[in-house]
Coordinates of C-alpha atoms and ligand atoms in Angstrom, one line a residue:
M21 CA 56.0 1.4 9.3
N22 CA 58.7 -1.1 10.3
R23 CA 57.9 -4.8 10.1
T24 CA 57.5 -6.3 13.5
T25 CA 56.0 -9.5 15.0
A26 CA 53.5 -7.5 17.1
E27 CA 49.8 -7.6 16.5
E28 CA 49.7 -3.8 15.9
Y29 CA 51.7 -4.3 12.7
A30 CA 49.0 -6.7 11.4
L31 CA 46.3 -4.3 12.3
E32 CA 48.2 -1.5 10.5
L33 CA 48.5 -3.6 7.4
D34 CA 44.7 -4.3 7.5
Q35 CA 44.0 -0.6 7.8
Q36 CA 46.1 0.1 4.7
D37 CA 44.7 -2.7 2.7
P38 CA 42.7 -1.3 -0.3
L39 CA 40.8 -4.6 -0.7
A40 CA 39.8 -4.8 3.0
G41 CA 36.2 -3.9 2.3
F42 CA 35.6 -7.1 0.3
R43 CA 35.7 -9.2 3.6
E44 CA 32.3 -7.8 4.4
Q45 CA 30.9 -9.3 1.3
F46 CA 31.3 -12.8 2.7
V47 CA 29.4 -14.7 5.4
I48 CA 31.8 -14.6 8.4
D49 CA 29.6 -15.3 11.4
D50 CA 32.1 -16.8 13.8
P51 CA 34.8 -14.2 14.6
D52 CA 36.8 -16.9 16.4
L53 CA 37.1 -19.1 13.2
I54 CA 40.2 -18.3 11.3
Y55 CA 39.8 -19.8 7.9
L56 CA 43.0 -20.5 5.9
D57 CA 41.5 -23.0 3.6
G58 CA 40.0 -20.8 0.8
N59 CA 42.3 -22.7 -1.6
S60 CA 40.3 -25.9 -0.9
L61 CA 36.8 -24.4 -0.5
G62 CA 36.3 -20.7 -0.9
R63 CA 34.0 -18.9 1.6
L64 CA 30.3 -18.2 0.9
P65 CA 29.8 -14.7 -0.6
A66 CA 26.9 -13.0 1.2
R67 CA 24.9 -12.4 -2.0
T68 CA 25.1 -16.0 -3.1
A69 CA 22.4 -17.3 -0.8
A70 CA 19.7 -14.9 -2.1
H71 CA 20.8 -15.6 -5.7
L72 CA 20.5 -19.3 -5.2
A73 CA 17.1 -18.9 -3.5
S74 CA 15.7 -17.0 -6.4
T75 CA 17.2 -19.5 -8.9
V76 CA 15.3 -22.2 -7.1
Q77 CA 12.1 -20.2 -6.3
E78 CA 11.6 -18.0 -9.4
G79 CA 13.6 -20.1 -11.8
W80 CA 12.8 -23.7 -11.1
G81 CA 9.6 -23.0 -9.1
T82 CA 7.9 -20.5 -11.4
Q83 CA 9.6 -20.7 -14.8
L84 CA 9.9 -24.5 -14.8
I85 CA 11.0 -25.8 -18.2
R86 CA 10.7 -22.3 -19.8
G87 CA 13.8 -21.4 -17.8
W88 CA 15.9 -23.1 -20.4
N89 CA 15.0 -20.4 -22.9
Q90 CA 15.5 -17.7 -20.4
G91 CA 19.2 -18.0 -19.9
W92 CA 19.8 -21.5 -18.6
Y93 CA 20.8 -23.0 -21.9
E94 CA 23.5 -20.4 -22.5
M95 CA 24.8 -20.4 -18.9
P96 CA 27.8 -22.7 -19.5
T97 CA 29.1 -20.4 -22.3
R98 CA 28.0 -17.2 -20.7
L99 CA 29.8 -18.0 -17.4
G100 CA 32.7 -19.2 -19.6
S101 CA 33.0 -15.8 -21.2
R102 CA 33.3 -14.2 -17.8
I103 CA 36.0 -16.6 -16.7
A104 CA 37.7 -15.9 -20.0
D105 CA 38.1 -12.3 -18.8
L106 CA 39.9 -13.6 -15.7
I107 CA 42.3 -15.8 -17.5
G108 CA 43.1 -13.7 -20.5
A109 CA 41.2 -15.7 -23.1
R110 CA 38.6 -14.9 -25.7
A111 CA 34.9 -15.1 -24.7
D112 CA 34.4 -18.0 -27.1
E113 CA 37.3 -20.1 -25.8
V114 CA 35.9 -21.1 -22.3
V115 CA 32.9 -23.1 -21.2
V116 CA 31.9 -24.0 -17.6
C117 CA 30.9 -27.7 -17.4
D118 CA 31.6 -31.0 -15.6
S119 CA 34.4 -31.3 -13.0
T120 CA 38.0 -30.6 -13.3
S121 CA 38.7 -34.3 -13.5
V122 CA 36.2 -34.9 -16.3
N123 CA 37.5 -31.9 -18.2
L124 CA 41.1 -33.2 -17.9
F125 CA 39.9 -36.5 -19.3
K126 CA 38.2 -34.9 -22.3
L127 CA 41.1 -32.6 -23.2
A128 CA 43.9 -35.1 -22.5
A129 CA 42.3 -37.8 -24.6
A130 CA 41.5 -35.3 -27.4
A131 CA 45.1 -34.0 -27.4
L132 CA 46.8 -37.5 -27.4
R133 CA 44.6 -38.6 -30.3
F134 CA 45.4 -35.4 -32.3
Q135 CA 49.1 -35.8 -31.8
K136 CA 49.5 -39.1 -33.7
G137 CA 52.9 -40.6 -33.8
R138 CA 54.0 -38.9 -30.5
N139 CA 54.0 -41.2 -27.5
T140 CA 54.7 -39.3 -24.3
L141 CA 52.7 -37.3 -21.9
V142 CA 54.9 -35.2 -19.7
S143 CA 53.8 -34.1 -16.3
D144 CA 55.5 -33.7 -12.8
E145 CA 55.5 -35.4 -9.5
F146 CA 53.8 -32.4 -7.9
N147 CA 50.7 -32.8 -9.9
F148 CA 47.4 -33.3 -8.1
P149 CA 46.7 -37.1 -7.9
T150 CA 43.4 -36.9 -9.9
D151 CA 45.3 -35.3 -12.8
L152 CA 47.8 -38.1 -12.8
Y153 CA 45.1 -40.8 -12.4
I154 CA 43.1 -39.3 -15.3
F155 CA 46.2 -39.3 -17.5
Q156 CA 46.9 -43.0 -16.6
G157 CA 43.3 -43.9 -17.4
V158 CA 43.3 -42.1 -20.7
I159 CA 46.5 -43.9 -21.7
D160 CA 45.1 -47.2 -20.6
L161 CA 41.9 -46.6 -22.6
L162 CA 43.6 -45.4 -25.8
D163 CA 45.8 -48.5 -25.6
A164 CA 48.2 -46.9 -28.1
G165 CA 51.5 -47.2 -26.3
H166 CA 51.6 -43.8 -24.7
Q167 CA 53.8 -43.3 -21.7
L168 CA 53.4 -40.9 -18.8
V169 CA 56.8 -39.4 -17.7
L170 CA 57.1 -37.2 -14.6
A171 CA 59.6 -34.4 -13.9
R172 CA 61.0 -34.8 -10.4
S173 CA 61.9 -32.4 -7.6
E174 CA 65.1 -32.4 -5.7
D175 CA 63.9 -30.6 -2.6
S176 CA 60.2 -31.4 -2.6
I177 CA 59.5 -27.6 -2.9
S178 CA 60.2 -26.9 -6.6
I179 CA 60.7 -28.5 -9.9
P180 CA 64.0 -27.3 -11.5
D181 CA 63.5 -26.0 -15.1
K182 CA 66.1 -28.4 -16.4
N183 CA 64.4 -31.5 -14.9
L184 CA 61.2 -30.6 -16.8
L185 CA 62.7 -29.3 -20.0
Q186 CA 64.9 -32.4 -20.6
L187 CA 61.8 -34.5 -20.7
I188 CA 60.3 -32.5 -23.6
T189 CA 61.3 -34.1 -26.9
G190 CA 60.1 -34.8 -30.4
D191 CA 58.1 -37.7 -29.0
T192 CA 56.1 -35.5 -26.5
A193 CA 52.5 -35.4 -27.5
L194 CA 51.3 -33.3 -24.5
L195 CA 52.8 -31.4 -21.6
A196 CA 50.2 -31.4 -18.9
L197 CA 50.9 -29.6 -15.6
T198 CA 49.3 -27.8 -12.8
Q199 CA 50.6 -24.2 -12.6
V200 CA 50.6 -23.9 -8.8
A201 CA 51.4 -27.1 -7.0
F202 CA 48.9 -28.1 -4.4
K203 CA 51.4 -28.9 -1.6
S204 CA 54.3 -26.5 -1.9
A205 CA 52.6 -23.7 -4.0
F206 CA 55.6 -23.9 -6.4
M207 CA 54.5 -21.9 -9.5
Y208 CA 55.5 -22.4 -13.1
D209 CA 56.1 -19.7 -15.6
I210 CA 53.4 -20.8 -18.1
Q211 CA 54.7 -18.7 -21.0
E212 CA 58.2 -20.0 -20.8
V213 CA 57.2 -23.7 -20.4
T214 CA 54.6 -23.4 -23.1
A215 CA 57.1 -21.9 -25.5
A216 CA 59.5 -24.8 -24.9
A217 CA 56.8 -27.3 -25.4
H218 CA 55.7 -25.7 -28.7
Q219 CA 59.3 -25.7 -29.9
A220 CA 59.3 -29.4 -29.7
G221 CA 55.8 -29.7 -31.3
A222 CA 54.0 -30.6 -28.1
L223 CA 50.6 -29.3 -27.0
T224 CA 50.1 -27.9 -23.5
L225 CA 47.3 -28.5 -21.0
W226 CA 47.4 -26.4 -17.9
D227 CA 45.4 -27.1 -14.7
L228 CA 44.7 -23.7 -13.2
S229 CA 42.8 -24.9 -10.2
H230 CA 45.2 -23.3 -7.7
S231 CA 45.8 -20.2 -9.8
V232 CA 42.5 -18.8 -11.1
G233 CA 41.2 -16.0 -8.9
A234 CA 44.6 -15.6 -7.2
V235 CA 47.2 -15.3 -10.0
P236 CA 47.0 -13.2 -13.1
L237 CA 46.7 -15.3 -16.2
K238 CA 47.1 -14.4 -19.9
L239 CA 46.4 -17.6 -21.8
N240 CA 46.1 -16.0 -25.2
E241 CA 49.3 -13.9 -24.8
W242 CA 51.1 -17.0 -23.6
D243 CA 49.8 -19.0 -26.5
V244 CA 48.3 -21.7 -24.2
D245 CA 46.6 -24.6 -26.1
L246 CA 44.4 -26.1 -23.5
A247 CA 43.4 -25.5 -19.8
V248 CA 41.1 -26.5 -17.1
G249 CA 40.3 -25.1 -13.7
C250 CA 38.2 -25.3 -10.6
S251 CA 35.5 -22.9 -9.5
Y252 CA 35.1 -23.8 -5.8
K253 CA 38.6 -22.7 -4.6
Y254 CA 39.6 -19.1 -5.1
L255 CA 36.5 -18.5 -7.2
N256 CA 34.2 -19.2 -4.3
G257 CA 31.6 -21.0 -6.5
G258 CA 30.4 -23.4 -3.8
P259 CA 31.2 -27.0 -2.9
G260 CA 31.6 -29.1 -6.0
A261 CA 30.7 -26.2 -8.3
P262 CA 31.3 -27.1 -12.0
A263 CA 34.8 -26.5 -13.5
F264 CA 35.8 -24.8 -16.7
L265 CA 37.8 -25.7 -19.7
Y266 CA 39.6 -23.6 -22.3
V267 CA 40.5 -24.6 -25.8
R268 CA 42.4 -22.1 -28.0
K269 CA 40.1 -21.0 -30.9
D270 CA 42.1 -22.5 -33.8
L271 CA 42.3 -25.9 -32.1
Q272 CA 38.6 -26.2 -31.4
E273 CA 37.6 -27.7 -34.7
K274 CA 40.7 -30.0 -34.8
L275 CA 40.1 -31.7 -31.4
V276 CA 37.4 -34.3 -30.8
S277 CA 36.1 -34.9 -27.3
P278 CA 36.0 -38.6 -26.4
I279 CA 32.5 -38.2 -24.8
W280 CA 29.9 -37.6 -27.4
G281 CA 27.0 -36.3 -25.3
W282 CA 24.0 -34.5 -26.9
F283 CA 25.2 -31.1 -25.6
A284 CA 28.3 -31.4 -27.7
D285 CA 26.2 -31.8 -30.8
R286 CA 25.7 -28.9 -33.2
E287 CA 22.0 -29.0 -32.6
P288 CA 21.0 -30.9 -29.5
F289 CA 17.3 -30.3 -30.0
A290 CA 17.3 -31.6 -33.6
F291 CA 17.4 -35.1 -32.0
R292 CA 19.2 -36.6 -34.9
L293 CA 20.4 -40.2 -34.7
D294 CA 24.0 -39.5 -35.6
F295 CA 26.3 -37.3 -33.7
S296 CA 27.6 -34.2 -35.4
P297 CA 29.9 -32.1 -33.1
A298 CA 29.4 -28.3 -32.7
D299 CA 32.1 -26.3 -34.4
D300 CA 32.8 -24.2 -31.3
I301 CA 33.7 -24.6 -27.6
S302 CA 30.3 -26.3 -27.0
R303 CA 31.7 -29.5 -28.5
F304 CA 33.5 -30.1 -25.2
Q305 CA 30.3 -30.1 -23.2
I306 CA 28.5 -33.4 -22.5
S307 CA 25.1 -33.0 -21.0
T308 CA 22.4 -30.9 -19.4
P309 CA 24.1 -28.2 -17.3
P310 CA 23.5 -28.3 -13.5
I311 CA 21.8 -24.9 -13.2
L312 CA 21.6 -24.8 -9.4
S313 CA 25.3 -25.5 -9.1
L314 CA 26.2 -23.1 -11.9
A315 CA 24.2 -20.3 -10.3
G316 CA 26.6 -20.2 -7.3
I317 CA 29.4 -19.2 -9.6
E318 CA 27.8 -15.9 -10.8
P319 CA 27.8 -13.7 -7.7
A320 CA 31.3 -15.0 -6.7
L321 CA 32.7 -14.0 -10.1
D322 CA 31.3 -10.5 -9.7
L323 CA 33.4 -10.0 -6.6
I324 CA 36.7 -11.3 -8.1
L325 CA 36.2 -9.2 -11.3
E326 CA 35.4 -6.2 -9.2
A327 CA 38.5 -6.6 -7.0
G328 CA 40.7 -7.2 -10.1
V329 CA 43.2 -10.1 -10.2
D330 CA 46.2 -7.9 -10.3
N331 CA 45.2 -6.3 -7.0
L332 CA 44.4 -9.7 -5.5
R333 CA 47.8 -10.9 -6.5
A334 CA 49.6 -7.9 -5.0
K335 CA 47.8 -8.5 -1.7
S336 CA 48.4 -12.2 -1.9
I337 CA 52.1 -11.7 -2.3
Q338 CA 52.2 -9.2 0.6
Q339 CA 50.3 -11.6 2.8
T340 CA 52.4 -14.7 2.0
E341 CA 55.6 -12.6 2.6
Y342 CA 54.2 -11.6 6.0
L343 CA 53.3 -15.1 6.9
I344 CA 56.7 -16.4 5.9
Y345 CA 58.3 -13.6 8.0
L346 CA 56.3 -14.5 11.1
A347 CA 57.1 -18.2 10.5
Q348 CA 60.8 -17.5 10.2
E349 CA 60.8 -15.4 13.4
N350 CA 58.5 -17.6 15.5
L351 CA 58.0 -21.1 14.1
L352 CA 61.3 -22.3 12.5
P353 CA 63.0 -22.2 15.9
L354 CA 60.3 -24.6 17.1
G355 CA 61.0 -27.3 14.5
F356 CA 59.0 -26.1 11.5
E357 CA 60.4 -26.0 8.0
L358 CA 59.3 -23.8 5.2
G359 CA 57.7 -26.0 2.5
S360 CA 57.1 -23.3 -0.1
P361 CA 59.4 -21.3 -2.4
L362 CA 60.9 -18.1 -0.9
D363 CA 60.7 -16.3 -4.2
P364 CA 57.2 -14.8 -4.5
A365 CA 57.4 -15.0 -8.3
R366 CA 57.6 -18.8 -8.0
R367 CA 54.9 -19.1 -5.3
G368 CA 51.1 -19.2 -5.6
S369 CA 48.8 -18.0 -2.8
H370 CA 49.4 -20.5 -0.1
V371 CA 52.3 -21.4 2.2
S372 CA 53.2 -24.8 3.5
L373 CA 54.8 -25.3 6.8
R374 CA 56.3 -28.7 7.4
H375 CA 56.7 -30.5 10.7
P376 CA 56.9 -34.2 11.6
E377 CA 53.9 -33.8 13.8
A378 CA 51.9 -31.8 11.3
Y379 CA 48.8 -34.0 11.5
R380 CA 48.4 -33.7 15.3
I381 CA 49.2 -30.0 15.1
C382 CA 46.4 -29.5 12.6
R383 CA 44.0 -31.4 14.8
A384 CA 44.9 -29.0 17.7
L385 CA 44.4 -26.0 15.4
I386 CA 40.9 -27.2 14.2
D387 CA 39.6 -28.7 17.4
P388 CA 40.9 -27.0 20.6
R389 CA 40.1 -28.6 24.0
P390 CA 37.5 -26.8 26.1
G391 CA 39.3 -24.3 28.3
D392 CA 42.3 -24.0 26.0
T393 CA 41.0 -21.4 23.5
T394 CA 37.7 -20.6 21.6
M395 CA 39.8 -19.8 18.5
R396 CA 39.7 -22.4 15.8
V397 CA 42.2 -22.2 12.9
V398 CA 41.2 -24.2 9.7
P399 CA 44.2 -25.0 7.5
D400 CA 44.7 -28.1 5.3
F401 CA 46.8 -31.1 6.3
R402 CA 48.6 -32.6 3.3
A403 CA 50.4 -35.9 3.9
P404 CA 53.0 -36.6 5.0
D405 CA 54.0 -33.4 6.9
N406 CA 52.5 -30.3 5.4
I407 CA 50.3 -27.7 7.1
R408 CA 48.9 -25.7 4.2
L409 CA 47.9 -22.2 5.0
G410 CA 45.8 -20.7 2.2
I411 CA 45.6 -17.0 1.6
A412 CA 42.4 -15.9 -0.2
P413 CA 43.2 -12.2 -0.6
L414 CA 39.5 -11.3 -1.1
Y415 CA 38.8 -12.0 2.6
T416 CA 41.9 -13.1 4.5
S417 CA 43.1 -10.4 6.8
Y418 CA 46.6 -9.8 8.1
R419 CA 45.2 -10.3 11.6
D420 CA 43.9 -13.8 10.6
I421 CA 47.5 -14.6 9.7
F422 CA 48.9 -13.1 12.8
R423 CA 46.4 -15.0 15.1
A424 CA 46.9 -18.3 13.2
L425 CA 50.7 -18.2 13.6
E426 CA 50.4 -17.2 17.3
R427 CA 48.2 -20.2 17.8
L428 CA 50.7 -22.5 16.1
K429 CA 53.5 -21.1 18.3
K430 CA 51.5 -21.8 21.4
I431 CA 50.5 -25.4 20.3
L432 CA 54.2 -26.1 19.9
E433 CA 55.5 -24.3 23.0
K434 CA 53.0 -25.9 25.3
D435 CA 53.1 -29.3 23.6
I436 CA 49.3 -29.1 23.1
Y437 CA 49.4 -31.4 20.1
L438 CA 50.7 -34.3 22.2
S439 CA 47.2 -35.0 23.6
Y440 CA 45.7 -35.6 20.1
S441 CA 45.4 -38.9 18.3
K442 CA 47.5 -39.8 15.3
E443 CA 44.5 -41.6 13.8
R444 CA 43.6 -39.9 10.5
Q445 CA 40.1 -38.7 9.6
A446 CA 38.7 -39.5 6.2
V447 CA 39.0 -36.0 4.8
T448 CA 42.0 -34.0 5.9
Ligands
PLP508 C1 41.1 -29.1 -6.7 C2 41.8 -29.7 -7.8 C3 41.2 -30.7 -8.6 C4 39.8 -31.1 -8.2 O1 39.3 -32.0 -9.1 P1 37.7 -32.4 -9.0 O2 37.5 -33.1 -10.3 O3 36.9 -31.2 -8.8 O4 37.6 -33.3 -7.8 C5 41.9 -31.2 -9.7 N1 43.2 -30.8 -9.9 C6 43.8 -29.9 -9.2 C7 45.2 -29.4 -9.5 C8 43.2 -29.3 -8.1 O5 43.8 -28.4 -7.4

């Protein structure tokens, strides 16, 4: 079928989509809500509510403290071993605990202390602010003269290889990057960059928050040292669900977490007075796992593993290509600019459209005036001028994309955004 800007083409693509059935596995109770924000907070899988209810009722309610010996104690490492399957790691190299920020803190501090005599931490200006703040805080706390250096972009869409590689030297302790940039969706080739870092003797720490569940990952094959990632975005684990961390097996005994909580001890229930770290991935845990929050991750992982990340990636590429095609045909002539790489091999699973009035256009998408339309489109606004449209291939349909872009076109053509305030809300 020839590509066209007509709705029939979107419907045809949905019909041919081998993953289309997964949409029914999610709670989608408002047919007029087009959700393009699964890269900030994934949708609720239909089976999660019952799973959480039974964790509360039968687990907490009936089992009480005995629940710890009926699976709770191992939950961080057991869920870790399932995430390991998703990211190409060994089962004993991943644990689910704490938040992405806290995990970054633990691993960055451990890596800098291990790499004595090397003084730079290399990152880039696309990194998520919490990542950069955590690195600045670790450097401040260690007070050992480390410096954070950032690779720069020239077009605010991508980081040229040479701009990054020239910063990696014999003085680099750690290269810490987010694989898929949260604004532009620019995507690094982890294998290539990791190899360059290793050649200079640096360790690598990859933040996979915008990759996991959408992009195939092979951490072992790519020889990655350290990684962290988020479970509430493409993994659909629920708001604030715990994050994961990965430490390559041979590094586990060499690195020391800066936070010596009792769950990092080799025998938490021996209650000894002196800390003695576990010799496995558990040494990077801190404290009692949040069972109710962890429970939300389980049913969500079933869905991702069943769909298969390679299949999800294939659909995601087809959908972002379709979105970019529609934008080129209908939106660029109205003053939008494409804020993401054109090459799908260099792009994650979202597309950014830039417009000087992006904020007010987003408000008009999210909150239409009575009588205008009943259709709401939920994207993300990312300052200063990005409208970020997230594709979650488990449940985003081609028709969602079609309808969202039609709505954007109308908001521009009819100047609908002009009646919205420029005042920013707290969470955009
Ligand atoms: C979402 C995200 C985070 C979130 O960190 P929290 O500790 O969960 O608030 C961190 N880094 C990146 C790159 C992200 O995309």
